[in-house]
Short mmCIF file of C-alpha atoms in Angstrom, two decimals:
data_model
loop_
_atom_site.label_atom_id
_atom_site.label_comp_id
_atom_site.label_asym_id
_atom_site.label_seq_id
_atom_site.Cartn_x
_atom_site.Cartn_y
_atom_site.Cartn_z
CA MET O 1 0.11 0.12 -0.11
CA ALA O 2 3.03 2.23 0.61
CA ASN O 3 4.33 1.66 -3.01
CA SER O 4 0.74 2.24 -4.56
CA PRO O 5 -0.66 5.64 -3.48
CA SER O 6 -4.27 5.77 -3.19
CA TYR O 7 -6.81 8.15 -2.01
CA ILE O 8 -8.56 5.61 0.28
CA ASP O 9 -8.17 6.20 3.87
CA TYR O 10 -7.14 2.62 5.04
CA GLU O 11 -6.38 3.77 8.60
CA THR O 12 -10.28 4.44 9.05
CA PHE O 13 -11.22 1.17 7.67
CA LEU O 14 -8.58 -0.85 9.70
CA ASP O 15 -9.41 1.10 12.80
CA PRO O 16 -10.67 -1.51 15.52
CA SER O 17 -13.32 1.05 16.50
CA PHE O 18 -14.65 1.25 12.87
CA SER O 19 -18.30 1.34 12.67
CA PRO O 20 -20.32 1.03 9.37
CA GLN O 21 -23.15 3.02 10.66
CA THR O 22 -21.10 5.96 11.64
CA PHE O 23 -18.98 5.90 8.31
CA ALA O 24 -22.15 5.73 6.26
CA ASN O 25 -23.74 8.85 8.13
CA ALA O 26 -20.43 10.67 7.75
CA LEU O 27 -20.55 10.02 3.98
CA LEU O 28 -23.98 11.13 3.61
CA LEU O 29 -23.24 14.42 5.46
CA GLN O 30 -20.37 15.05 3.32
CA THR O 31 -22.37 14.73 0.12
CA ASN O 32 -25.70 16.19 1.22
CA ASN O 33 -27.02 19.13 2.84
CA PRO O 34 -29.01 17.86 6.15
CA SER O 35 -31.71 20.21 5.23
CA ASP O 36 -32.30 18.84 1.75
CA THR O 37 -35.26 16.93 0.97
CA PRO O 38 -35.28 14.36 -0.47
CA LEU O 39 -31.65 13.17 0.28
CA ASP O 40 -29.34 12.41 -2.64
CA LEU O 41 -28.27 8.71 -2.19
CA SER O 42 -26.76 8.26 -5.52
CA THR O 43 -23.43 10.14 -4.80
CA PRO O 44 -22.73 8.71 -1.43
CA LEU O 45 -23.64 5.17 -3.04
CA SER O 46 -21.23 5.76 -6.21
CA ARG O 47 -18.45 6.88 -3.66
CA ALA O 48 -18.99 3.78 -1.79
CA LEU O 49 -19.00 1.59 -4.95
CA PHE O 50 -15.83 3.42 -6.21
CA ASP O 51 -13.96 2.58 -3.02
CA VAL O 52 -14.84 -1.03 -3.28
CA GLN O 53 -13.86 -1.22 -6.92
CA GLU O 54 -10.47 0.41 -5.85
CA ILE O 55 -9.95 -1.93 -3.14
CA ASP O 56 -10.76 -4.83 -5.40
CA THR O 57 -8.28 -3.76 -8.09
CA HIS O 58 -5.64 -3.21 -5.43
CA ILE O 59 -6.18 -6.80 -3.81
CA HIS O 60 -5.95 -8.33 -7.57
CA THR O 61 -2.70 -6.38 -8.20
CA LEU O 62 -1.16 -7.64 -5.03
CA THR O 63 -2.10 -11.37 -5.65
CA THR O 64 -0.86 -10.99 -9.14
CA GLN O 65 2.42 -9.56 -8.33
CA SER O 66 2.87 -12.26 -5.21
CA ALA O 67 1.34 -15.33 -6.90
CA SER O 68 4.72 -17.25 -7.09
CA ALA O 69 5.58 -16.59 -3.42
CA LEU O 70 2.02 -17.26 -2.30
CA LEU O 71 1.89 -20.69 -4.22
CA SER O 72 5.48 -21.38 -2.97
CA HIS O 73 4.51 -20.71 0.73
CA THR O 74 1.29 -22.67 0.28
CA GLN O 75 3.19 -25.68 -1.12
CA GLN O 76 5.73 -25.62 1.88
CA THR O 77 2.82 -25.29 4.43
CA THR O 78 1.10 -28.29 2.62
CA THR O 79 4.33 -30.46 2.66
CA ALA O 80 5.04 -29.58 6.44
CA GLY O 81 1.32 -30.51 7.21
CA SER O 82 1.62 -33.86 5.45
CA LYS O 83 4.87 -34.78 7.38
CA ILE O 84 3.10 -33.74 10.63
CA ALA O 85 0.02 -35.90 9.77
CA GLU O 86 2.21 -38.76 9.09
CA SER O 87 4.17 -38.56 12.52
CA LEU O 88 0.74 -37.89 14.33
CA SER O 89 -0.86 -40.89 12.74
CA THR O 90 2.00 -43.18 13.96
CA GLN O 91 1.52 -41.66 17.45
CA LEU O 92 -2.17 -41.84 17.33
CA GLU O 93 -2.02 -45.60 16.43
CA SER O 94 0.33 -46.14 19.33
CA LEU O 95 -1.86 -44.28 21.67
CA SER O 96 -5.03 -46.07 20.44
CA ALA O 97 -3.13 -49.29 21.19
CA THR O 98 -2.16 -48.03 24.64
CA TYR O 99 -5.65 -47.05 25.33
CA THR O 100 -7.22 -50.62 24.32
CA ARG O 101 -4.55 -52.15 26.49
CA LEU O 102 -5.39 -49.96 29.65
CA GLU O 103 -8.96 -50.50 28.85
CA ARG O 104 -8.55 -54.09 29.08
CA GLU O 105 -6.36 -54.10 32.01
CA VAL O 106 -7.74 -51.07 34.24
CA VAL O 107 -11.11 -50.39 33.06
CA ALA O 108 -12.32 -53.85 33.19
CA ARG O 109 -10.76 -54.66 36.29
CA HIS O 110 -12.07 -51.44 37.72
CA ALA O 111 -15.67 -52.52 37.07
CA ALA O 112 -14.94 -55.83 38.47
CA ALA O 113 -13.34 -54.30 41.52
CA LYS O 114 -16.32 -52.01 41.88
CA GLN O 115 -18.86 -54.95 41.90
CA SER O 116 -16.61 -56.57 44.50
CA GLN O 117 -16.73 -53.46 46.38
CA LEU O 118 -20.45 -53.30 46.29
CA ALA O 119 -20.77 -56.94 47.31
CA ALA O 120 -18.30 -56.43 50.28
CA SER O 121 -20.24 -53.48 51.33
CA ARG O 122 -23.49 -55.37 51.41
CA LEU O 123 -21.83 -58.43 53.35
CA TRP O 124 -20.55 -55.87 55.71
CA GLU O 125 -24.01 -54.34 56.27
CA THR O 126 -25.46 -57.89 56.59
CA HIS O 127 -22.76 -58.79 59.03
CA ARG O 128 -23.22 -55.55 61.18
CA LEU O 129 -27.04 -55.97 61.25
CA GLY O 130 -26.53 -59.76 62.20
CA ARG O 131 -24.25 -58.71 65.00
CA ALA O 132 -26.74 -56.15 66.30
CA VAL O 133 -29.69 -58.81 66.08
CA ALA O 134 -27.36 -61.28 67.75
CA ARG O 135 -26.88 -58.95 70.68
CA VAL O 136 -30.61 -57.88 70.98
CA VAL O 137 -31.49 -61.64 71.13
CA ALA O 138 -28.66 -62.33 73.57
CA LEU O 139 -29.87 -59.49 75.81
CA ALA O 140 -33.64 -60.80 75.44
CA ARG O 141 -32.62 -64.32 76.55
CA GLN O 142 -30.84 -62.72 79.55
CA LEU O 143 -34.00 -60.78 80.55
CA GLU O 144 -36.07 -63.82 80.28
CA LEU O 145 -33.69 -65.66 82.68
CA HIS O 146 -34.16 -62.59 85.01
CA MET O 147 -37.75 -62.74 84.67
CA THR O 148 -37.78 -66.30 85.91
CA GLU O 149 -35.82 -65.29 88.86
CA VAL O 150 -38.34 -62.53 89.55
CA GLY O 151 -41.31 -64.78 89.21
CA GLY O 152 -39.75 -67.50 91.37
CA GLY O 153 -40.59 -70.05 88.52
CA GLY O 154 -39.45 -73.55 88.44
CA GLY O 155 -39.85 -74.13 92.18
CA ARG O 156 -37.22 -71.53 93.03
CA ARG O 157 -37.55 -68.72 95.56
CA GLU O 158 -38.08 -65.36 94.28
CA ASP O 159 -34.86 -63.24 93.89
CA HIS O 160 -35.52 -59.57 94.25
CA ARG O 161 -32.26 -58.56 93.19
CA ALA O 162 -33.26 -59.93 89.91
CA LEU O 163 -35.77 -56.68 89.52
CA VAL O 164 -32.55 -54.69 89.36
CA ARG O 165 -30.87 -56.85 86.99
CA ALA O 166 -33.91 -57.21 84.67
CA GLY O 167 -34.19 -53.11 84.92
CA GLU O 168 -30.50 -52.90 83.77
CA VAL O 169 -31.12 -55.21 80.89
CA ILE O 170 -34.35 -53.35 79.99
CA VAL O 171 -32.64 -50.07 79.96
CA THR O 172 -29.75 -51.50 77.90
CA LEU O 173 -32.06 -52.74 75.30
CA ARG O 174 -34.12 -49.49 75.34
CA GLY O 175 -31.00 -47.46 74.60
CA PHE O 176 -29.72 -49.76 72.02
CA LEU O 177 -32.90 -49.99 70.04
CA ASP O 178 -33.94 -46.37 70.42
CA GLY O 179 -30.58 -44.76 70.54
CA GLY O 180 -30.39 -44.29 66.87
CA GLY O 181 -26.83 -45.31 66.64
CA PRO O 182 -24.90 -46.35 63.31
CA GLU O 183 -24.93 -50.07 64.35
CA THR O 184 -28.60 -50.12 64.91
CA LYS O 185 -29.53 -48.73 61.45
CA GLY O 186 -31.95 -51.01 59.71
CA LEU O 187 -32.92 -52.94 63.05
CA GLU O 188 -36.53 -51.78 62.83
CA GLY O 189 -37.18 -53.60 59.70
CA VAL O 190 -36.13 -57.10 61.13
CA ARG O 191 -39.07 -59.16 62.34
CA VAL O 192 -37.00 -60.80 65.05
CA VAL O 193 -36.24 -57.38 66.58
CA GLY O 194 -40.07 -56.46 66.46
CA SER O 195 -40.99 -59.77 67.96
CA VAL O 196 -38.40 -59.40 70.99
CA ARG O 197 -39.59 -55.78 71.34
CA ALA O 198 -43.36 -56.86 71.52
CA ASP O 199 -43.04 -60.22 73.08
CA VAL O 200 -40.19 -60.03 75.44
CA ILE O 201 -39.19 -56.38 76.33
CA LYS O 202 -42.65 -54.72 76.84
CA PRO O 203 -44.07 -57.54 79.00
CA ALA O 204 -40.86 -57.81 80.96
CA GLU O 205 -40.97 -54.02 81.60
CA LEU O 206 -44.57 -54.08 82.52
CA ARG O 207 -43.90 -56.87 84.94
CA VAL O 208 -40.92 -55.40 86.51
CA GLU O 209 -42.80 -52.13 87.09
CA THR O 210 -45.79 -53.86 88.60
CA ARG O 211 -43.79 -56.17 90.84
CA ALA O 212 -41.77 -53.03 91.99
CA LEU O 213 -44.88 -51.21 92.69
CA GLN O 214 -46.40 -53.88 94.68
CA ILE O 215 -43.35 -54.16 97.02
CA VAL O 216 -43.35 -50.45 97.57
CA ARG O 217 -47.06 -50.52 98.25
CA GLU O 218 -46.39 -53.35 100.85
CA PHE O 219 -43.70 -51.54 102.53
CA SER O 220 -44.60 -50.86 106.25
CA ILE O 221 -43.11 -50.13 109.68
CA ALA O 222 -43.61 -53.90 110.64
CA GLY O 223 -41.50 -55.05 107.56
CA SER O 224 -38.71 -52.45 107.84
CA THR O 225 -37.89 -52.55 111.54
CA GLY O 226 -39.16 -55.84 112.94
CA THR O 227 -41.85 -56.41 115.58
CA ALA O 228 -42.45 -59.35 118.01
CA THR O 229 -43.64 -61.45 115.23
CA ALA O 230 -40.98 -60.39 112.62
CA SER O 231 -37.43 -61.40 113.09
CA PHE O 232 -34.60 -59.51 112.34
CA ALA O 233 -33.82 -61.59 109.07
CA LYS O 234 -37.31 -60.71 107.77
CA ALA O 235 -36.95 -57.11 108.63
CA GLU O 236 -33.62 -57.00 106.58
CA ASP O 237 -35.26 -58.98 103.79
CA ALA O 238 -37.97 -56.52 103.47
CA LYS O 239 -35.44 -53.67 103.36
CA ALA O 240 -33.46 -55.43 100.74
CA ARG O 241 -36.67 -56.21 98.70
CA THR O 242 -37.65 -52.53 99.09
CA CYS O 243 -34.27 -51.22 97.82
CA SER O 244 -34.33 -53.42 94.70
CA ALA O 245 -37.82 -52.40 94.21
CA LEU O 246 -36.83 -48.66 94.29
CA SER O 247 -33.70 -49.23 92.23
CA ALA O 248 -35.85 -50.94 89.38
CA LEU O 249 -38.35 -48.15 89.46
CA TYR O 250 -35.27 -45.76 88.96
CA LEU O 251 -33.80 -47.56 86.38
CA LEU O 252 -37.19 -47.85 84.35
CA SER O 253 -37.73 -44.09 84.50
CA PRO O 254 -37.61 -42.37 81.08
CA SER O 255 -34.01 -41.33 80.23
CA THR O 256 -35.42 -37.69 79.58
CA SER O 257 -36.60 -37.29 82.97
CA GLU O 258 -34.50 -38.75 85.73
CA ALA O 259 -36.27 -40.88 88.46
CA ALA O 260 -39.82 -39.65 87.12
CA LEU O 261 -41.45 -43.20 87.37
CA LEU O 262 -39.78 -43.52 91.06
CA THR O 263 -40.95 -40.24 92.55
CA SER O 264 -44.37 -40.64 90.70
CA SER O 265 -44.94 -44.05 92.36
CA LEU O 266 -43.60 -42.85 95.80
CA GLN O 267 -46.15 -39.83 95.47
CA ALA O 268 -48.82 -42.45 94.71
CA TYR O 269 -47.77 -44.27 97.80
CA LEU O 270 -48.09 -41.08 99.93
CA THR O 271 -51.40 -40.26 98.43
CA ALA O 272 -52.88 -43.64 99.08
CA GLN O 273 -51.42 -43.27 102.88
CA LEU O 274 -53.12 -39.73 103.15
CA HIS O 275 -56.36 -41.00 101.62
CA SER O 276 -56.57 -43.91 103.93
CA SER O 277 -55.55 -41.81 107.02
CA THR O 278 -58.28 -39.17 106.05
CA SER O 279 -61.16 -41.60 105.96
CA ALA O 280 -60.27 -43.46 108.89
CA LEU O 281 -59.83 -40.36 111.10
CA LEU O 282 -63.23 -38.91 109.87
CA ARG O 283 -64.72 -42.35 110.74
CA ALA O 284 -62.92 -42.27 114.23
CA LEU O 285 -64.23 -38.69 114.95
CA GLN O 286 -67.72 -39.99 114.54
CA ASN O 287 -67.10 -42.99 116.88
CA LEU O 288 -64.82 -41.50 119.45
CA PRO O 289 -64.17 -44.89 121.08
CA THR O 290 -61.94 -45.96 118.08
CA PHE O 291 -59.96 -42.55 118.06
CA PRO O 292 -57.00 -43.75 120.09
CA ARG O 293 -56.68 -46.84 118.00
CA THR O 294 -57.01 -44.84 114.66
CA LEU O 295 -54.58 -42.38 115.61
CA LEU O 296 -52.09 -45.06 116.67
CA GLU O 297 -52.57 -46.65 113.05
CA ILE O 298 -51.71 -43.12 111.50
CA SER O 299 -48.79 -42.73 113.66
CA THR O 300 -47.52 -46.00 112.41
CA ARG O 301 -48.21 -44.79 108.92
CA SER O 302 -45.90 -41.70 109.72
CA LEU O 303 -43.18 -44.07 111.25
CA THR O 304 -43.24 -45.75 107.97
CA LEU O 305 -42.64 -42.93 105.94
CA LEU O 306 -39.83 -41.92 108.25
CA SER O 307 -38.55 -45.62 107.84
CA LEU O 308 -38.72 -45.17 104.14
CA GLN O 309 -37.06 -41.77 104.04
CA SER O 310 -33.97 -43.30 105.97
CA LEU O 311 -34.02 -46.07 103.51
CA LEU O 312 -34.02 -43.82 100.35
CA ALA O 313 -31.44 -41.42 102.12
CA THR O 314 -29.11 -44.40 102.37
CA LEU O 315 -29.76 -45.65 98.81
CA PRO O 316 -27.46 -44.16 96.11
CA PRO O 317 -28.96 -44.17 92.43
CA PRO O 318 -28.12 -47.16 90.48
CA ALA O 319 -25.80 -47.00 87.52
CA HIS O 320 -27.65 -45.91 84.68
CA PRO O 321 -26.41 -46.60 81.22
CA LEU O 322 -28.30 -43.68 79.61
CA LEU O 323 -27.81 -40.90 81.91
CA GLN O 324 -25.52 -39.57 84.65
CA SER O 325 -27.42 -38.86 88.00
CA ARG O 326 -27.28 -35.24 89.51
CA HIS O 327 -28.37 -36.79 92.92
CA THR O 328 -26.37 -38.50 95.78
CA SER O 329 -29.38 -40.58 97.13
CA LEU O 330 -32.82 -41.41 95.87
CA LEU O 331 -34.50 -39.48 98.40
CA GLU O 332 -33.32 -36.17 96.76
CA PRO O 333 -35.49 -36.34 93.71
CA LEU O 334 -38.52 -37.28 95.83
CA LEU O 335 -38.10 -34.42 98.32
CA LEU O 336 -37.59 -31.99 95.40
CA ALA O 337 -40.89 -33.19 93.77
CA LEU O 338 -42.82 -32.80 96.94
CA ASP O 339 -41.04 -29.60 97.85
CA THR O 340 -40.37 -30.63 101.29
CA ARG O 341 -37.34 -31.64 103.67
CA ASN O 342 -39.21 -34.44 105.48
CA LEU O 343 -41.77 -37.12 104.46
CA ALA O 344 -43.39 -37.26 107.92
CA SER O 345 -43.83 -33.60 108.06
CA TYR O 346 -45.21 -33.56 104.61
CA PHE O 347 -47.75 -36.37 105.66
CA TRP O 348 -49.08 -34.58 108.79
CA ARG O 349 -49.39 -31.26 106.99
CA ALA O 350 -51.04 -32.75 103.91
CA LEU O 351 -53.26 -34.75 106.30
CA ALA O 352 -54.41 -31.58 108.18
CA GLY O 353 -55.08 -29.62 104.91
CA ALA O 354 -57.28 -32.61 103.74
CA LEU O 355 -58.98 -32.75 107.29
CA ASP O 356 -59.71 -29.15 107.88
CA GLY O 357 -62.73 -28.44 105.48
CA ARG O 358 -64.19 -32.01 106.09
CA VAL O 359 -64.13 -31.80 109.66
CA ARG O 360 -65.76 -28.44 109.62
CA GLU O 361 -68.41 -29.63 107.29
CA TYR O 362 -69.14 -32.55 109.81
CA VAL O 363 -69.29 -30.18 112.78
CA GLY O 364 -71.60 -27.69 110.95
CA LYS O 365 -74.22 -30.47 110.67
CA GLY O 366 -74.50 -30.97 114.35
CA GLY O 367 -75.99 -34.03 116.17
CA PRO O 368 -75.42 -36.03 119.18
CA GLY O 369 -71.79 -37.13 117.86
CA VAL O 370 -70.77 -33.55 117.34
CA ARG O 371 -71.88 -32.57 120.99
CA GLY O 372 -69.96 -35.57 122.23
CA LEU O 373 -66.84 -34.56 120.26
CA ARG O 374 -67.22 -30.91 121.63
CA LEU O 375 -67.36 -32.35 125.04
CA ALA O 376 -64.24 -34.28 124.51
CA ARG O 377 -62.35 -31.72 122.35
CA GLU O 378 -59.56 -31.42 125.24
CA ARG O 379 -58.85 -35.03 125.05
CA VAL O 380 -58.99 -35.08 121.18
CA ARG O 381 -56.23 -32.27 121.47
CA VAL O 382 -54.00 -34.28 123.78
CA GLU O 383 -54.36 -37.38 121.75
CA LEU O 384 -53.71 -35.65 118.42
CA ARG O 385 -50.41 -34.01 120.01
CA GLY O 386 -49.34 -37.60 121.18
CA ALA O 387 -49.96 -39.00 117.92
CA VAL O 388 -48.14 -36.51 115.91
CA GLU O 389 -45.23 -36.70 118.43
CA ARG O 390 -45.03 -40.46 117.88
CA GLY O 391 -45.35 -40.30 114.27
CA MET O 392 -42.58 -37.70 114.02
CA GLY O 393 -40.35 -40.14 115.87
CA GLY O 394 -40.22 -38.31 118.93
CA GLY O 395 -42.35 -40.28 121.29
CA GLU O 396 -44.46 -38.99 123.95
CA GLY O 397 -43.07 -35.84 125.29
CA LYS O 398 -39.94 -36.03 122.94
CA LYS O 399 -38.92 -33.81 120.04
CA GLY O 400 -39.40 -35.19 116.51
CA VAL O 401 -37.86 -34.63 113.36
CA GLY O 402 -40.33 -31.97 111.94
CA GLY O 403 -38.75 -28.44 111.97
CA GLU O 404 -35.65 -26.60 112.30
CA GLY O 405 -34.99 -26.46 115.94
CA GLU O 406 -38.65 -26.59 116.77
CA GLY O 407 -39.32 -30.46 116.97
CA CYS O 408 -42.67 -31.26 115.77
CA GLU O 409 -44.69 -28.19 117.08
CA ARG O 410 -45.60 -27.00 113.51
CA GLU O 411 -47.09 -30.40 112.73
CA ILE O 412 -48.94 -30.60 116.09
CA ALA O 413 -50.31 -26.87 115.52
CA VAL O 414 -51.70 -27.86 111.94
CA MET O 415 -53.28 -31.02 113.14
CA VAL O 416 -54.77 -29.77 116.29
CA GLY O 417 -55.90 -26.70 114.31
CA ALA O 418 -57.60 -28.84 111.61
CA VAL O 419 -59.32 -31.16 113.96
CA ALA O 420 -59.80 -29.59 117.33
CA GLY O 421 -60.05 -26.08 115.79
CA ALA O 422 -63.33 -26.78 114.36
CA LEU O 423 -64.82 -27.62 117.81
CA GLY O 424 -64.18 -24.34 119.39
CA ARG O 425 -62.97 -23.39 122.82
#
């Protein structure tokens, strides 16, 4: 282009920012007046056509002059490309042969290895599930053995310690089956496990709970301290049975609420003692000759609660596989649930609360029985005081375990107020 002068502005066309629209607009403005109507397009079109012809002529001139050089360069390029293609063809054949060998030696073996891995994984899952089922079955057999000891089957004597052993196995099974660990994955779909849960675990849990509750309900001062008709060995056996029952109830409590079953069972026991004492005392107030004997029975119930409290205080929580106990004895969760420091004090105060309204209702009806009760109100006060003192473990004229440095005066005051207070002065 330098050797062939031309009026064409090549720099404009070769500019990277060249725009055909901008160039056409500039060409129109150069050959027309913007105010002319209509515009003359023939002149700019002729100008553009002339430029194209000029460029075409220039290209033709260049190719004619350089034809020999272009053909020589093309021939050289073609020859070099042919040589490269020949060398690449040989390498491609070698590469294809190598890939075929690798496909035979690696890909096929990898597919077989993948199948082996899948088979091994499934065998491992089967083995893991089999071990889990075997453990469940072994624990279920162990539980059945303990249940025969609880029931005293086969002519054997009942072993109360089997309640604790059965409770520990039940809790272990409960944690294993419901824990959701990796080794228990898929157990819910095994029929044997479902049968063990329905036919062994649930009946055993119900039976242990029922038997433990029965032992707690049967607990009494006679069985815990001994009387003229109960030997020391029987008293110790009763304590041991009660300890086993309390430990079993603690173990069977839900892991989300420590000692819930134990505290609810003991609260039910206390409620039963309160109901029977309330009914008996109301009947005795209507039949005064039976009043001293009824008070003696109620005092005995209070002493039984003191004995139960002493037993609970010396009994640490058994080792639980699913939780860490926050208490040092089984007495702590019960006192916490009752919001009291002493079971006998709780008993007398709750008894007074239950009697207050009912005694006033009975006195308000009047009648010969009420008149006799009013005449004997001083004796009623004295006997009530003595009963509370005996029930609080103090005996006649001794301080019990009721208050902080006050003996059992608070308990005496609430009981006398609930019964004798309604009779007037």
